[in-house]
Amino acid sequence: MRVADSQFNIMLNLAMMKNNGEINKVVEQMSSGNVINHLSDDPSKMVKLEGLDKIISANQQYQSNIDSVHSKYEEYETYMTTLNDISLEVNDLLLQGKNGTLDVESSKGIVTELELLREQALDIVNKKSDGTYLFSGTAVDKPSLTYDEATGEYTFSGNNNHRETKVNETELVQSNFTAEEMIGDASFFTSLDAAIEELKNPTNNFDVTMTTALDTGETFRTNVNASISVLGSNYSSLERLQQNNSDVELFATKVQTDVNALDYAEASMRLNMSLSTMQAMQTTYMTVNNNPSLFDLM
């Protein structure tokens, strides 16, 4: 069977193009370090790699979410611990005030300290972070606890709802604490106000009022400590979830590497073979085109 020069040239050009494509592919692989760079390289493996990419990306987002919640928890822990300390100071001052043997100046000093501690406690309950109220539930634009000077009453202005943050494929965690769950009710402030008034102007109800303030202070402290315990438990859960996410990401990354990591030694061999083949084809092409006929080569 005779093969015309033009047909041979076409076949040779096609072979050279194919070989050049292989060279470009190997060069790209060696540049990226990946076996698969395009869907056409291996559609089934590319789909698998894309799935692994989504798993890794999702877990990185979950880790970021956990870091954010952890940061918020640190704020809550600081304020809760301070509230507990304040309640202990209030307790000590109320016990001193209840003693009844204080002189006028000592009583005034206790009153001044109690008023300062009350304002500090109120300030913490109504703390803001990034422009929103920390302890107001989901009503972050409202203060947690408000005081009506006309009635002398304290009222929760926020709500008792929790905000939740996604920390893995199936789990959400509580990312906030509310004033109501932390202190129970506003009786600590109400009874403290009454005790301060009794210290300023004692009445026949002095002992009862002071005892009530001490009791509500104890309840207040118990509630705050309960929230601190919940916070500690949540910390532990976050650490567990963070480790789980890290393990998932590590496994997905390993599988991704196993599927797509380039064997540079093997790739180098393929590149050298393709370059040698290309050189041979080019030599053949030049030889054919510098001779008048294929028959001269036979």
PDB file of C-alpha atoms in Angstrom:
ATOM      1  CA  MET A   1       0.000   0.000   0.000  1.00  0.00           C
ATOM      2  CA  ARG A   2       1.488   3.318  -1.044  1.00  0.00           C
ATOM      3  CA  VAL A   3       1.280   6.265   1.309  1.00  0.00           C
ATOM      4  CA  ALA A   4       1.345   9.713  -0.235  1.00  0.00           C
ATOM      5  CA  ASP A   5       3.707  12.325   1.184  1.00  0.00           C
ATOM      6  CA  SER A   6       0.802  14.555   2.172  1.00  0.00           C
ATOM      7  CA  GLN A   7      -0.915  11.734   4.062  1.00  0.00           C
ATOM      8  CA  PHE A   8       2.274  10.857   5.865  1.00  0.00           C
ATOM      9  CA  ASN A   9       2.782  14.488   6.818  1.00  0.00           C
ATOM     10  CA  ILE A  10      -0.754  14.687   8.213  1.00  0.00           C
ATOM     11  CA  MET A  11      -0.244  11.523  10.260  1.00  0.00           C
ATOM     12  CA  LEU A  12       3.116  12.740  11.496  1.00  0.00           C
ATOM     13  CA  ASN A  13       1.726  16.161  12.414  1.00  0.00           C
ATOM     14  CA  LEU A  14      -1.116  14.557  14.358  1.00  0.00           C
ATOM     15  CA  ALA A  15       1.321  12.349  16.215  1.00  0.00           C
ATOM     16  CA  MET A  16       3.519  15.346  16.997  1.00  0.00           C
ATOM     17  CA  MET A  17       0.524  17.323  18.248  1.00  0.00           C
ATOM     18  CA  LYS A  18      -0.521  14.456  20.488  1.00  0.00           C
ATOM     19  CA  ASN A  19       2.990  14.057  21.829  1.00  0.00           C
ATOM     20  CA  ASN A  20       3.271  17.817  22.380  1.00  0.00           C
ATOM     21  CA  GLY A  21       0.012  17.669  24.347  1.00  0.00           C
ATOM     22  CA  GLU A  22       1.517  14.953  26.542  1.00  0.00           C
ATOM     23  CA  ILE A  23       4.603  17.086  27.130  1.00  0.00           C
ATOM     24  CA  ASN A  24       2.474  20.089  28.106  1.00  0.00           C
ATOM     25  CA  LYS A  25       0.413  17.875  30.421  1.00  0.00           C
ATOM     26  CA  VAL A  26       3.486  16.508  32.212  1.00  0.00           C
ATOM     27  CA  VAL A  27       5.002  20.002  32.516  1.00  0.00           C
ATOM     28  CA  GLU A  28       1.739  21.285  34.043  1.00  0.00           C
ATOM     29  CA  GLN A  29       1.646  18.326  36.432  1.00  0.00           C
ATOM     30  CA  MET A  30       5.212  18.944  37.542  1.00  0.00           C
ATOM     31  CA  SER A  31       4.464  22.642  37.983  1.00  0.00           C
ATOM     32  CA  SER A  32       1.329  22.094  40.099  1.00  0.00           C
ATOM     33  CA  GLY A  33       2.433  18.896  41.820  1.00  0.00           C
ATOM     34  CA  ASN A  34      -0.945  17.378  40.922  1.00  0.00           C
ATOM     35  CA  VAL A  35      -1.751  14.442  38.683  1.00  0.00           C
ATOM     36  CA  ILE A  36      -5.191  15.873  37.860  1.00  0.00           C
ATOM     37  CA  ASN A  37      -5.515  19.521  36.878  1.00  0.00           C
ATOM     38  CA  HIS A  38      -8.550  19.398  34.591  1.00  0.00           C
ATOM     39  CA  LEU A  39     -11.810  17.486  34.499  1.00  0.00           C
ATOM     40  CA  SER A  40     -10.709  15.860  31.244  1.00  0.00           C
ATOM     41  CA  ASP A  41      -7.656  14.339  32.986  1.00  0.00           C
ATOM     42  CA  ASP A  42      -9.871  11.923  34.978  1.00  0.00           C
ATOM     43  CA  PRO A  43     -13.550  12.902  35.436  1.00  0.00           C
ATOM     44  CA  SER A  44     -14.295  10.427  38.238  1.00  0.00           C
ATOM     45  CA  LYS A  45     -11.226  11.376  40.266  1.00  0.00           C
ATOM     46  CA  MET A  46     -11.847  15.073  39.671  1.00  0.00           C
ATOM     47  CA  VAL A  47     -15.342  14.713  41.163  1.00  0.00           C
ATOM     48  CA  LYS A  48     -13.818  12.944  44.157  1.00  0.00           C
ATOM     49  CA  LEU A  49     -11.216  15.679  44.574  1.00  0.00           C
ATOM     50  CA  GLU A  50     -13.870  18.392  44.404  1.00  0.00           C
ATOM     51  CA  GLY A  51     -15.811  16.570  47.119  1.00  0.00           C
ATOM     52  CA  LEU A  52     -12.689  16.444  49.291  1.00  0.00           C
ATOM     53  CA  ASP A  53     -12.105  20.150  48.657  1.00  0.00           C
ATOM     54  CA  LYS A  54     -15.617  20.894  49.935  1.00  0.00           C
ATOM     55  CA  ILE A  55     -15.016  18.796  53.063  1.00  0.00           C
ATOM     56  CA  ILE A  56     -11.739  20.596  53.778  1.00  0.00           C
ATOM     57  CA  SER A  57     -13.254  24.033  53.128  1.00  0.00           C
ATOM     58  CA  ALA A  58     -16.294  23.275  55.307  1.00  0.00           C
ATOM     59  CA  ASN A  59     -14.121  22.071  58.181  1.00  0.00           C
ATOM     60  CA  GLN A  60     -11.941  25.146  57.957  1.00  0.00           C
ATOM     61  CA  GLN A  61     -15.117  27.244  58.275  1.00  0.00           C
ATOM     62  CA  TYR A  62     -16.263  25.142  61.245  1.00  0.00           C
ATOM     63  CA  GLN A  63     -12.891  25.684  62.904  1.00  0.00           C
ATOM     64  CA  SER A  64     -13.266  29.424  62.342  1.00  0.00           C
ATOM     65  CA  ASN A  65     -16.763  29.289  63.856  1.00  0.00           C
ATOM     66  CA  ILE A  66     -15.423  27.431  66.895  1.00  0.00           C
ATOM     67  CA  ASP A  67     -12.686  30.037  67.337  1.00  0.00           C
ATOM     68  CA  SER A  68     -15.326  32.764  67.231  1.00  0.00           C
ATOM     69  CA  VAL A  69     -17.516  31.022  69.830  1.00  0.00           C
ATOM     70  CA  HIS A  70     -14.470  30.334  71.981  1.00  0.00           C
ATOM     71  CA  SER A  71     -13.605  34.037  71.898  1.00  0.00           C
ATOM     72  CA  LYS A  72     -17.144  34.935  72.999  1.00  0.00           C
ATOM     73  CA  TYR A  73     -16.989  32.381  75.786  1.00  0.00           C
ATOM     74  CA  GLU A  74     -13.860  34.063  77.093  1.00  0.00           C
ATOM     75  CA  GLU A  75     -15.808  37.338  77.329  1.00  0.00           C
ATOM     76  CA  TYR A  76     -18.702  35.668  79.130  1.00  0.00           C
ATOM     77  CA  GLU A  77     -16.353  33.902  81.517  1.00  0.00           C
ATOM     78  CA  THR A  78     -14.644  37.179  82.429  1.00  0.00           C
ATOM     79  CA  TYR A  79     -17.937  38.944  83.163  1.00  0.00           C
ATOM     80  CA  MET A  80     -19.474  36.006  85.025  1.00  0.00           C
ATOM     81  CA  THR A  81     -16.404  35.646  87.226  1.00  0.00           C
ATOM     82  CA  THR A  82     -16.482  39.377  87.964  1.00  0.00           C
ATOM     83  CA  LEU A  83     -20.184  39.173  88.878  1.00  0.00           C
ATOM     84  CA  ASN A  84     -19.418  36.354  91.279  1.00  0.00           C
ATOM     85  CA  ASP A  85     -16.650  38.423  92.871  1.00  0.00           C
ATOM     86  CA  ILE A  86     -18.986  41.420  93.168  1.00  0.00           C
ATOM     87  CA  SER A  87     -21.647  39.313  94.873  1.00  0.00           C
ATOM     88  CA  LEU A  88     -19.080  38.108  97.413  1.00  0.00           C
ATOM     89  CA  GLU A  89     -18.053  41.700  98.174  1.00  0.00           C
ATOM     90  CA  VAL A  90     -21.713  42.685  98.522  1.00  0.00           C
ATOM     91  CA  ASN A  91     -22.251  39.781 100.892  1.00  0.00           C
ATOM     92  CA  ASP A  92     -19.354  40.884 103.111  1.00  0.00           C
ATOM     93  CA  LEU A  93     -20.583  44.481 103.196  1.00  0.00           C
ATOM     94  CA  LEU A  94     -24.171  43.462 103.984  1.00  0.00           C
ATOM     95  CA  LEU A  95     -22.933  41.326 106.882  1.00  0.00           C
ATOM     96  CA  GLN A  96     -20.985  44.307 108.198  1.00  0.00           C
ATOM     97  CA  GLY A  97     -24.004  46.547 107.773  1.00  0.00           C
ATOM     98  CA  LYS A  98     -26.312  44.080 109.487  1.00  0.00           C
ATOM     99  CA  ASN A  99     -24.045  44.051 112.517  1.00  0.00           C
ATOM    100  CA  GLY A 100     -25.752  47.235 113.707  1.00  0.00           C
ATOM    101  CA  THR A 101     -22.770  48.480 115.704  1.00  0.00           C
ATOM    102  CA  LEU A 102     -21.337  50.696 112.980  1.00  0.00           C
ATOM    103  CA  ASP A 103     -20.991  54.419 113.429  1.00  0.00           C
ATOM    104  CA  VAL A 104     -22.525  56.862 110.978  1.00  0.00           C
ATOM    105  CA  GLU A 105     -19.380  57.304 108.914  1.00  0.00           C
ATOM    106  CA  SER A 106     -18.818  53.548 108.614  1.00  0.00           C
ATOM    107  CA  SER A 107     -22.418  53.066 107.476  1.00  0.00           C
ATOM    108  CA  LYS A 108     -21.985  55.789 104.849  1.00  0.00           C
ATOM    109  CA  GLY A 109     -18.825  54.100 103.629  1.00  0.00           C
ATOM    110  CA  ILE A 110     -20.653  50.760 103.267  1.00  0.00           C
ATOM    111  CA  VAL A 111     -23.510  52.459 101.433  1.00  0.00           C
ATOM    112  CA  THR A 112     -21.093  54.116  99.009  1.00  0.00           C
ATOM    113  CA  GLU A 113     -19.358  50.808  98.292  1.00  0.00           C
ATOM    114  CA  LEU A 114     -22.656  48.952  97.868  1.00  0.00           C
ATOM    115  CA  GLU A 115     -23.947  51.563  95.441  1.00  0.00           C
ATOM    116  CA  LEU A 116     -20.721  51.316  93.433  1.00  0.00           C
ATOM    117  CA  LEU A 117     -20.884  47.514  93.336  1.00  0.00           C
ATOM    118  CA  ARG A 118     -24.540  47.627  92.282  1.00  0.00           C
ATOM    119  CA  GLU A 119     -23.656  49.895  89.343  1.00  0.00           C
ATOM    120  CA  GLN A 120     -20.765  47.636  88.393  1.00  0.00           C
ATOM    121  CA  ALA A 121     -23.060  44.596  88.432  1.00  0.00           C
ATOM    122  CA  LEU A 122     -25.653  46.407  86.312  1.00  0.00           C
ATOM    123  CA  ASP A 123     -22.950  47.506  83.901  1.00  0.00           C
ATOM    124  CA  ILE A 124     -21.807  43.899  83.440  1.00  0.00           C
ATOM    125  CA  VAL A 125     -25.349  42.579  82.890  1.00  0.00           C
ATOM    126  CA  ASN A 126     -25.777  45.264  80.215  1.00  0.00           C
ATOM    127  CA  LYS A 127     -22.346  44.822  78.628  1.00  0.00           C
ATOM    128  CA  LYS A 128     -21.924  45.422  74.920  1.00  0.00           C
ATOM    129  CA  SER A 129     -19.558  43.698  72.518  1.00  0.00           C
ATOM    130  CA  ASP A 130     -19.097  44.874  68.936  1.00  0.00           C
ATOM    131  CA  GLY A 131     -22.062  47.197  69.380  1.00  0.00           C
ATOM    132  CA  THR A 132     -24.533  44.545  70.591  1.00  0.00           C
ATOM    133  CA  TYR A 133     -25.699  43.572  74.077  1.00  0.00           C
ATOM    134  CA  LEU A 134     -24.059  40.355  75.234  1.00  0.00           C
ATOM    135  CA  PHE A 135     -26.709  39.116  77.656  1.00  0.00           C
ATOM    136  CA  SER A 136     -29.897  40.140  75.793  1.00  0.00           C
ATOM    137  CA  GLY A 137     -30.503  36.844  73.991  1.00  0.00           C
ATOM    138  CA  THR A 138     -31.438  37.468  70.372  1.00  0.00           C
ATOM    139  CA  ALA A 139     -32.682  41.013  71.131  1.00  0.00           C
ATOM    140  CA  VAL A 140     -29.121  42.278  70.817  1.00  0.00           C
ATOM    141  CA  ASP A 141     -30.206  45.889  70.250  1.00  0.00           C
ATOM    142  CA  LYS A 142     -31.800  46.156  73.714  1.00  0.00           C
ATOM    143  CA  PRO A 143     -30.145  46.375  77.142  1.00  0.00           C
ATOM    144  CA  SER A 144     -30.521  43.189  79.157  1.00  0.00           C
ATOM    145  CA  LEU A 145     -31.889  44.825  82.304  1.00  0.00           C
ATOM    146  CA  THR A 146     -33.506  48.248  82.684  1.00  0.00           C
ATOM    147  CA  TYR A 147     -34.409  50.249  85.779  1.00  0.00           C
ATOM    148  CA  ASP A 148     -37.524  52.400  86.125  1.00  0.00           C
ATOM    149  CA  GLU A 149     -36.794  55.184  88.590  1.00  0.00           C
ATOM    150  CA  ALA A 150     -40.505  55.988  88.954  1.00  0.00           C
ATOM    151  CA  THR A 151     -41.448  52.493  90.129  1.00  0.00           C
ATOM    152  CA  GLY A 152     -38.068  51.321  91.401  1.00  0.00           C
ATOM    153  CA  GLU A 153     -38.444  48.141  89.362  1.00  0.00           C
ATOM    154  CA  TYR A 154     -35.917  46.236  87.281  1.00  0.00           C
ATOM    155  CA  THR A 155     -37.131  44.579  84.064  1.00  0.00           C
ATOM    156  CA  PHE A 156     -35.487  42.211  81.588  1.00  0.00           C
ATOM    157  CA  SER A 157     -35.549  44.080  78.260  1.00  0.00           C
ATOM    158  CA  GLY A 158     -33.956  41.397  76.145  1.00  0.00           C
ATOM    159  CA  ASN A 159     -35.133  37.802  75.788  1.00  0.00           C
ATOM    160  CA  ASN A 160     -33.987  34.396  76.938  1.00  0.00           C
ATOM    161  CA  ASN A 161     -33.256  32.993  73.471  1.00  0.00           C
ATOM    162  CA  HIS A 162     -29.973  31.450  72.426  1.00  0.00           C
ATOM    163  CA  ARG A 163     -27.990  32.100  69.291  1.00  0.00           C
ATOM    164  CA  GLU A 164     -26.475  28.990  67.736  1.00  0.00           C
ATOM    165  CA  THR A 165     -23.380  28.466  65.638  1.00  0.00           C
ATOM    166  CA  LYS A 166     -22.728  25.534  63.323  1.00  0.00           C
ATOM    167  CA  VAL A 167     -19.545  23.730  64.349  1.00  0.00           C
ATOM    168  CA  ASN A 168     -19.687  20.607  62.189  1.00  0.00           C
ATOM    169  CA  GLU A 169     -21.906  18.927  59.609  1.00  0.00           C
ATOM    170  CA  THR A 170     -24.625  18.026  62.123  1.00  0.00           C
ATOM    171  CA  GLU A 171     -24.055  20.041  65.326  1.00  0.00           C
ATOM    172  CA  LEU A 172     -24.886  23.544  66.533  1.00  0.00           C
ATOM    173  CA  VAL A 173     -23.608  25.023  69.783  1.00  0.00           C
ATOM    174  CA  GLN A 174     -24.979  27.734  72.023  1.00  0.00           C
ATOM    175  CA  SER A 175     -22.906  30.846  71.453  1.00  0.00           C
ATOM    176  CA  ASN A 176     -24.453  33.184  74.026  1.00  0.00           C
ATOM    177  CA  PHE A 177     -25.725  33.408  77.596  1.00  0.00           C
ATOM    178  CA  THR A 178     -28.680  35.497  78.711  1.00  0.00           C
ATOM    179  CA  ALA A 179     -29.089  37.729  81.732  1.00  0.00           C
ATOM    180  CA  GLU A 180     -32.170  35.843  82.877  1.00  0.00           C
ATOM    181  CA  GLU A 181     -30.509  32.432  82.885  1.00  0.00           C
ATOM    182  CA  MET A 182     -27.364  33.882  84.479  1.00  0.00           C
ATOM    183  CA  ILE A 183     -28.930  35.737  87.444  1.00  0.00           C
ATOM    184  CA  GLY A 184     -32.370  34.109  87.643  1.00  0.00           C
ATOM    185  CA  ASP A 185     -34.363  37.277  88.275  1.00  0.00           C
ATOM    186  CA  ALA A 186     -33.830  40.896  89.301  1.00  0.00           C
ATOM    187  CA  SER A 187     -34.390  40.332  93.030  1.00  0.00           C
ATOM    188  CA  PHE A 188     -30.675  40.742  93.770  1.00  0.00           C
ATOM    189  CA  PHE A 189     -30.837  44.360  92.623  1.00  0.00           C
ATOM    190  CA  THR A 190     -34.233  45.038  94.180  1.00  0.00           C
ATOM    191  CA  SER A 191     -33.269  43.655  97.588  1.00  0.00           C
ATOM    192  CA  LEU A 192     -29.876  45.370  97.413  1.00  0.00           C
ATOM    193  CA  ASP A 193     -31.614  48.712  96.817  1.00  0.00           C
ATOM    194  CA  ALA A 194     -33.837  48.059  99.831  1.00  0.00           C
ATOM    195  CA  ALA A 195     -30.820  47.188 102.007  1.00  0.00           C
ATOM    196  CA  ILE A 196     -29.023  50.362 100.946  1.00  0.00           C
ATOM    197  CA  GLU A 197     -32.077  52.416 101.929  1.00  0.00           C
ATOM    198  CA  GLU A 198     -32.211  50.685 105.298  1.00  0.00           C
ATOM    199  CA  LEU A 199     -28.551  51.475 105.887  1.00  0.00           C
ATOM    200  CA  LYS A 200     -29.243  55.107 105.056  1.00  0.00           C
ATOM    201  CA  ASN A 201     -32.455  55.327 107.092  1.00  0.00           C
ATOM    202  CA  PRO A 202     -33.028  52.297 109.358  1.00  0.00           C
ATOM    203  CA  THR A 203     -36.618  51.174 110.056  1.00  0.00           C
ATOM    204  CA  ASN A 204     -38.257  48.403 112.052  1.00  0.00           C
ATOM    205  CA  ASN A 205     -37.757  46.146 108.998  1.00  0.00           C
ATOM    206  CA  PHE A 206     -33.961  46.533 109.094  1.00  0.00           C
ATOM    207  CA  ASP A 207     -33.109  42.949 110.061  1.00  0.00           C
ATOM    208  CA  VAL A 208     -35.640  41.404 107.673  1.00  0.00           C
ATOM    209  CA  THR A 209     -34.506  43.603 104.804  1.00  0.00           C
ATOM    210  CA  MET A 210     -30.817  42.873 105.373  1.00  0.00           C
ATOM    211  CA  THR A 211     -31.475  39.123 105.694  1.00  0.00           C
ATOM    212  CA  THR A 212     -33.485  39.154 102.462  1.00  0.00           C
ATOM    213  CA  ALA A 213     -30.655  40.945 100.667  1.00  0.00           C
ATOM    214  CA  LEU A 214     -28.172  38.365 101.939  1.00  0.00           C
ATOM    215  CA  ASP A 215     -30.417  35.491 100.832  1.00  0.00           C
ATOM    216  CA  THR A 216     -31.063  36.886  97.364  1.00  0.00           C
ATOM    217  CA  GLY A 217     -27.333  37.551  97.054  1.00  0.00           C
ATOM    218  CA  GLU A 218     -26.661  33.887  97.752  1.00  0.00           C
ATOM    219  CA  THR A 219     -29.219  32.843  95.120  1.00  0.00           C
ATOM    220  CA  PHE A 220     -27.690  35.315  92.669  1.00  0.00           C
ATOM    221  CA  ARG A 221     -24.235  33.846  93.265  1.00  0.00           C
ATOM    222  CA  THR A 222     -25.536  30.282  92.874  1.00  0.00           C
ATOM    223  CA  ASN A 223     -27.109  31.158  89.511  1.00  0.00           C
ATOM    224  CA  VAL A 224     -23.959  32.860  88.250  1.00  0.00           C
ATOM    225  CA  ASN A 225     -21.808  29.904  89.283  1.00  0.00           C
ATOM    226  CA  ALA A 226     -24.213  27.529  87.557  1.00  0.00           C
ATOM    227  CA  SER A 227     -23.728  29.496  84.331  1.00  0.00           C
ATOM    228  CA  ILE A 228     -19.960  29.363  84.820  1.00  0.00           C
ATOM    229  CA  SER A 229     -20.233  25.562  85.137  1.00  0.00           C
ATOM    230  CA  VAL A 230     -22.259  25.352  81.913  1.00  0.00           C
ATOM    231  CA  LEU A 231     -19.660  27.538  80.242  1.00  0.00           C
ATOM    232  CA  GLY A 232     -16.899  25.179  81.387  1.00  0.00           C
ATOM    233  CA  SER A 233     -18.799  22.205  79.997  1.00  0.00           C
ATOM    234  CA  ASN A 234     -19.292  24.026  76.695  1.00  0.00           C
ATOM    235  CA  TYR A 235     -15.569  24.759  76.567  1.00  0.00           C
ATOM    236  CA  SER A 236     -14.870  21.031  76.795  1.00  0.00           C
ATOM    237  CA  SER A 237     -17.369  20.297  74.019  1.00  0.00           C
ATOM    238  CA  LEU A 238     -15.750  22.909  71.786  1.00  0.00           C
ATOM    239  CA  GLU A 239     -12.331  21.339  72.292  1.00  0.00           C
ATOM    240  CA  ARG A 240     -13.725  17.914  71.392  1.00  0.00           C
ATOM    241  CA  LEU A 241     -15.449  19.273  68.291  1.00  0.00           C
ATOM    242  CA  GLN A 242     -12.335  21.178  67.278  1.00  0.00           C
ATOM    243  CA  GLN A 243     -10.254  18.002  67.482  1.00  0.00           C
ATOM    244  CA  ASN A 244     -12.859  16.028  65.515  1.00  0.00           C
ATOM    245  CA  ASN A 245     -12.913  18.650  62.774  1.00  0.00           C
ATOM    246  CA  SER A 246      -9.138  18.679  62.669  1.00  0.00           C
ATOM    247  CA  ASP A 247      -9.100  14.884  62.284  1.00  0.00           C
ATOM    248  CA  VAL A 248     -11.648  15.021  59.454  1.00  0.00           C
ATOM    249  CA  GLU A 249      -9.687  17.718  57.635  1.00  0.00           C
ATOM    250  CA  LEU A 250      -6.425  15.812  58.093  1.00  0.00           C
ATOM    251  CA  PHE A 251      -7.968  12.613  56.721  1.00  0.00           C
ATOM    252  CA  ALA A 252      -9.532  14.405  53.739  1.00  0.00           C
ATOM    253  CA  THR A 253      -6.205  16.094  52.984  1.00  0.00           C
ATOM    254  CA  LYS A 254      -4.392  12.744  53.126  1.00  0.00           C
ATOM    255  CA  VAL A 255      -6.901  11.112  50.769  1.00  0.00           C
ATOM    256  CA  GLN A 256      -6.609  14.109  48.475  1.00  0.00           C
ATOM    257  CA  THR A 257      -2.829  13.709  48.446  1.00  0.00           C
ATOM    258  CA  ASP A 258      -3.061   9.978  47.810  1.00  0.00           C
ATOM    259  CA  VAL A 259      -5.400  10.577  44.864  1.00  0.00           C
ATOM    260  CA  ASN A 260      -3.685  13.554  43.303  1.00  0.00           C
ATOM    261  CA  ALA A 261      -0.060  13.803  44.446  1.00  0.00           C
ATOM    262  CA  LEU A 262       2.369  13.576  41.568  1.00  0.00           C
ATOM    263  CA  ASP A 263       5.173  11.014  41.510  1.00  0.00           C
ATOM    264  CA  TYR A 264       7.911  13.313  40.222  1.00  0.00           C
ATOM    265  CA  ALA A 265      10.272  10.467  39.302  1.00  0.00           C
ATOM    266  CA  GLU A 266       7.613   8.802  37.141  1.00  0.00           C
ATOM    267  CA  ALA A 267       6.593  12.161  35.641  1.00  0.00           C
ATOM    268  CA  SER A 268      10.228  12.940  34.801  1.00  0.00           C
ATOM    269  CA  MET A 269      10.531   9.618  32.966  1.00  0.00           C
ATOM    270  CA  ARG A 270       7.371  10.341  30.981  1.00  0.00           C
ATOM    271  CA  LEU A 271       8.637  13.804  30.113  1.00  0.00           C
ATOM    272  CA  ASN A 272      12.001  12.494  28.906  1.00  0.00           C
ATOM    273  CA  MET A 273      10.302   9.792  26.824  1.00  0.00           C
ATOM    274  CA  SER A 274       7.949  12.330  25.266  1.00  0.00           C
ATOM    275  CA  LEU A 275      10.798  14.729  24.515  1.00  0.00           C
ATOM    276  CA  SER A 276      12.818  11.916  22.926  1.00  0.00           C
ATOM    277  CA  THR A 277       9.806  10.873  20.861  1.00  0.00           C
ATOM    278  CA  MET A 278       9.236  14.477  19.807  1.00  0.00           C
ATOM    279  CA  GLN A 279      12.853  14.823  18.749  1.00  0.00           C
ATOM    280  CA  ALA A 280      12.641  11.645  16.687  1.00  0.00           C
ATOM    281  CA  MET A 281       9.423  12.817  15.038  1.00  0.00           C
ATOM    282  CA  GLN A 282      10.941  16.181  14.193  1.00  0.00           C
ATOM    283  CA  THR A 283      13.981  14.479  12.649  1.00  0.00           C
ATOM    284  CA  THR A 284      11.710  12.232  10.589  1.00  0.00           C
ATOM    285  CA  TYR A 285       9.608  15.221   9.531  1.00  0.00           C
ATOM    286  CA  MET A 286      12.652  17.162   8.379  1.00  0.00           C
ATOM    287  CA  THR A 287      14.025  14.132   6.530  1.00  0.00           C
ATOM    288  CA  VAL A 288      10.739  13.514   4.730  1.00  0.00           C
ATOM    289  CA  ASN A 289      10.269  17.103   3.720  1.00  0.00           C
ATOM    290  CA  ASN A 290      13.830  17.496   2.490  1.00  0.00           C
ATOM    291  CA  ASN A 291      13.471  14.564   0.090  1.00  0.00           C
ATOM    292  CA  PRO A 292      11.431  14.634  -3.150  1.00  0.00           C
ATOM    293  CA  SER A 293       9.729  11.294  -2.538  1.00  0.00           C
ATOM    294  CA  LEU A 294       9.094   8.677   0.067  1.00  0.00           C
ATOM    295  CA  PHE A 295      10.412   6.122  -2.362  1.00  0.00           C
ATOM    296  CA  ASP A 296      13.877   7.636  -1.918  1.00  0.00           C
ATOM    297  CA  LEU A 297      13.747   6.430   1.664  1.00  0.00           C
ATOM    298  CA  MET A 298      12.904   2.842   0.729  1.00  0.00           C
TER     299      MET A 298
END
